[in-house]
């Protein structure tokens, strides 16, 4: 049996902050409707969360969600995802971190995932060779800090902007 994902919203915290508090109840309603139809095992509910929900991402072991969404939104969302056998969908855009830096703290090769000496997380000793992998692990650490150590995360959108702007992701 093939499992499908049904995404509710898209980066709601950023695109529609007025709906932030309605997101988890909406996901729960969709989940209950799927269960009523006997589709809860075949279709999993998730929502693409923008990486901006992660307040601290370096080192990845310090990863944590923003205070305004961690307890009131992320905790009940992660609980719903875990109870239903789903996963967190996280949209990762390493380009935005690279473009926003005020110095050359992030090398171009590290940002692009090209061969590079890597960046060591001083707390875990893990070495990261791409900013994308470091951001993904920071998401896992943020989930761990809320007590969801066995929940999976999936990469949603990734990429760099087209035409040099912040819109039109490739």
XYZ file of C-alpha atoms in Angstrom:
170
model
C 0.000 0.000 0.000
C 1.403 3.361 -1.016
C 1.266 6.141 1.586
C 0.356 9.640 0.419
C 0.753 12.951 2.232
C -1.859 15.651 2.440
C -0.308 19.042 3.177
C -2.469 21.512 5.107
C -1.375 25.087 4.360
C 2.120 26.215 3.387
C 4.487 28.018 5.759
C 1.497 29.384 7.661
C 3.630 31.060 10.366
C 5.122 33.310 7.679
C 2.510 33.481 4.919
C -0.615 33.750 7.114
C 0.382 34.475 10.718
C -3.265 35.272 11.440
C -3.997 31.553 10.905
C -1.144 30.221 13.057
C -3.454 29.281 15.938
C -5.918 27.564 13.571
C -3.302 25.372 11.877
C -3.212 22.400 14.245
C -7.026 22.282 14.665
C -7.335 22.328 10.847
C -4.813 19.496 10.552
C -6.724 17.554 13.211
C -10.033 18.083 11.344
C -8.511 16.789 8.109
C -7.024 13.824 9.976
C -10.415 12.958 11.527
C -12.116 13.229 8.129
C -9.557 10.830 6.651
C -10.114 8.430 9.558
C -13.886 8.611 9.041
C -13.307 7.624 5.396
C -10.996 4.779 6.375
C -8.014 6.514 4.753
C -5.958 7.418 7.848
C -3.383 4.694 7.164
C -3.007 5.480 3.458
C -2.949 9.302 3.688
C -0.865 11.181 6.249
C -1.509 14.800 7.205
C 1.379 17.252 7.552
C 2.083 20.929 6.896
C 5.141 22.540 5.324
C 6.838 24.597 8.045
C 9.281 27.299 6.967
C 12.774 27.017 8.432
C 12.201 30.436 10.005
C 10.316 28.507 12.735
C 13.744 27.319 13.937
C 15.108 30.157 16.088
C 18.573 28.707 16.676
C 20.225 26.567 14.036
C 23.968 26.711 14.748
C 25.382 24.620 16.062
C 22.672 22.147 15.000
C 22.696 20.590 18.483
C 21.413 23.949 19.824
C 18.481 23.826 17.383
C 15.230 25.036 18.885
C 11.943 26.425 17.644
C 10.988 30.088 18.060
C 9.493 30.862 21.456
C 6.256 32.183 19.927
C 5.481 28.859 18.208
C 7.402 26.179 20.153
C 4.957 25.393 22.957
C 1.659 26.776 21.653
C 1.871 25.394 18.091
C 4.811 23.090 17.435
C 4.267 20.875 20.495
C 0.592 20.073 19.683
C 1.469 19.738 15.982
C 4.298 17.309 16.660
C 2.033 15.389 19.027
C -0.608 15.074 16.288
C 2.003 13.989 13.740
C 3.432 11.389 16.109
C 0.010 10.003 17.130
C -1.026 9.619 13.489
C 2.239 8.144 12.210
C 2.969 11.182 10.064
C 6.064 13.407 9.928
C 7.088 17.055 10.064
C 7.621 18.682 6.673
C 10.308 21.384 6.826
C 11.124 23.777 3.987
C 14.866 24.408 3.976
C 16.416 27.330 2.096
C 20.136 27.481 2.856
C 20.441 30.352 0.379
C 18.602 32.725 2.714
C 21.094 32.072 5.538
C 23.976 32.459 3.094
C 22.606 35.702 1.606
C 21.731 37.205 5.007
C 25.188 36.815 6.537
C 27.072 40.008 7.213
C 30.485 38.360 6.880
C 31.839 35.357 5.052
C 31.076 33.030 7.971
C 29.366 30.602 5.574
C 31.608 29.584 2.702
C 30.141 29.279 -0.758
C 31.256 25.635 -1.006
C 29.607 24.784 2.330
C 26.393 26.523 1.247
C 26.396 24.686 -2.100
C 27.467 21.328 -0.643
C 30.626 21.281 -2.754
C 33.783 19.648 -1.348
C 34.864 21.627 1.724
C 36.589 21.006 5.068
C 33.231 20.925 6.869
C 31.922 22.629 9.973
C 32.142 20.859 13.330
C 29.351 21.058 15.893
C 31.387 21.709 19.064
C 28.866 19.927 21.294
C 28.396 16.693 19.336
C 31.604 16.558 17.317
C 29.555 15.893 14.171
C 31.015 17.456 11.033
C 28.643 18.960 8.463
C 29.662 19.389 4.843
C 26.547 21.228 3.724
C 24.384 23.949 5.217
C 21.297 22.003 4.103
C 22.278 19.003 6.245
C 23.076 21.248 9.229
C 19.677 22.964 8.958
C 17.915 19.596 8.694
C 19.683 18.323 11.821
C 18.863 21.570 13.672
C 15.205 20.772 12.974
C 15.623 17.318 14.512
C 17.305 18.814 17.584
C 14.475 21.362 17.898
C 11.948 18.498 17.837
C 14.053 16.589 20.384
C 13.977 19.566 22.764
C 10.171 19.342 22.783
C 10.371 15.630 23.589
C 9.754 14.190 20.107
C 12.892 12.117 19.725
C 11.441 9.460 17.427
C 9.362 11.628 15.080
C 10.591 11.831 11.493
C 11.067 14.995 9.481
C 10.881 15.240 5.721
C 12.362 17.867 3.485
C 9.739 19.944 1.755
C 10.880 22.699 -0.543
C 14.587 23.376 -0.943
C 16.437 25.497 -3.422
C 17.590 28.968 -4.279
C 15.625 31.924 -5.593
C 15.290 32.463 -9.322
C 16.530 35.738 -10.797
C 18.352 36.673 -7.588
C 15.203 37.598 -5.641
C 13.488 36.159 -2.593
C 10.524 34.932 -4.638
C 10.265 32.242 -7.290
C 12.045 29.287 -5.680
C 13.640 26.734 -7.979
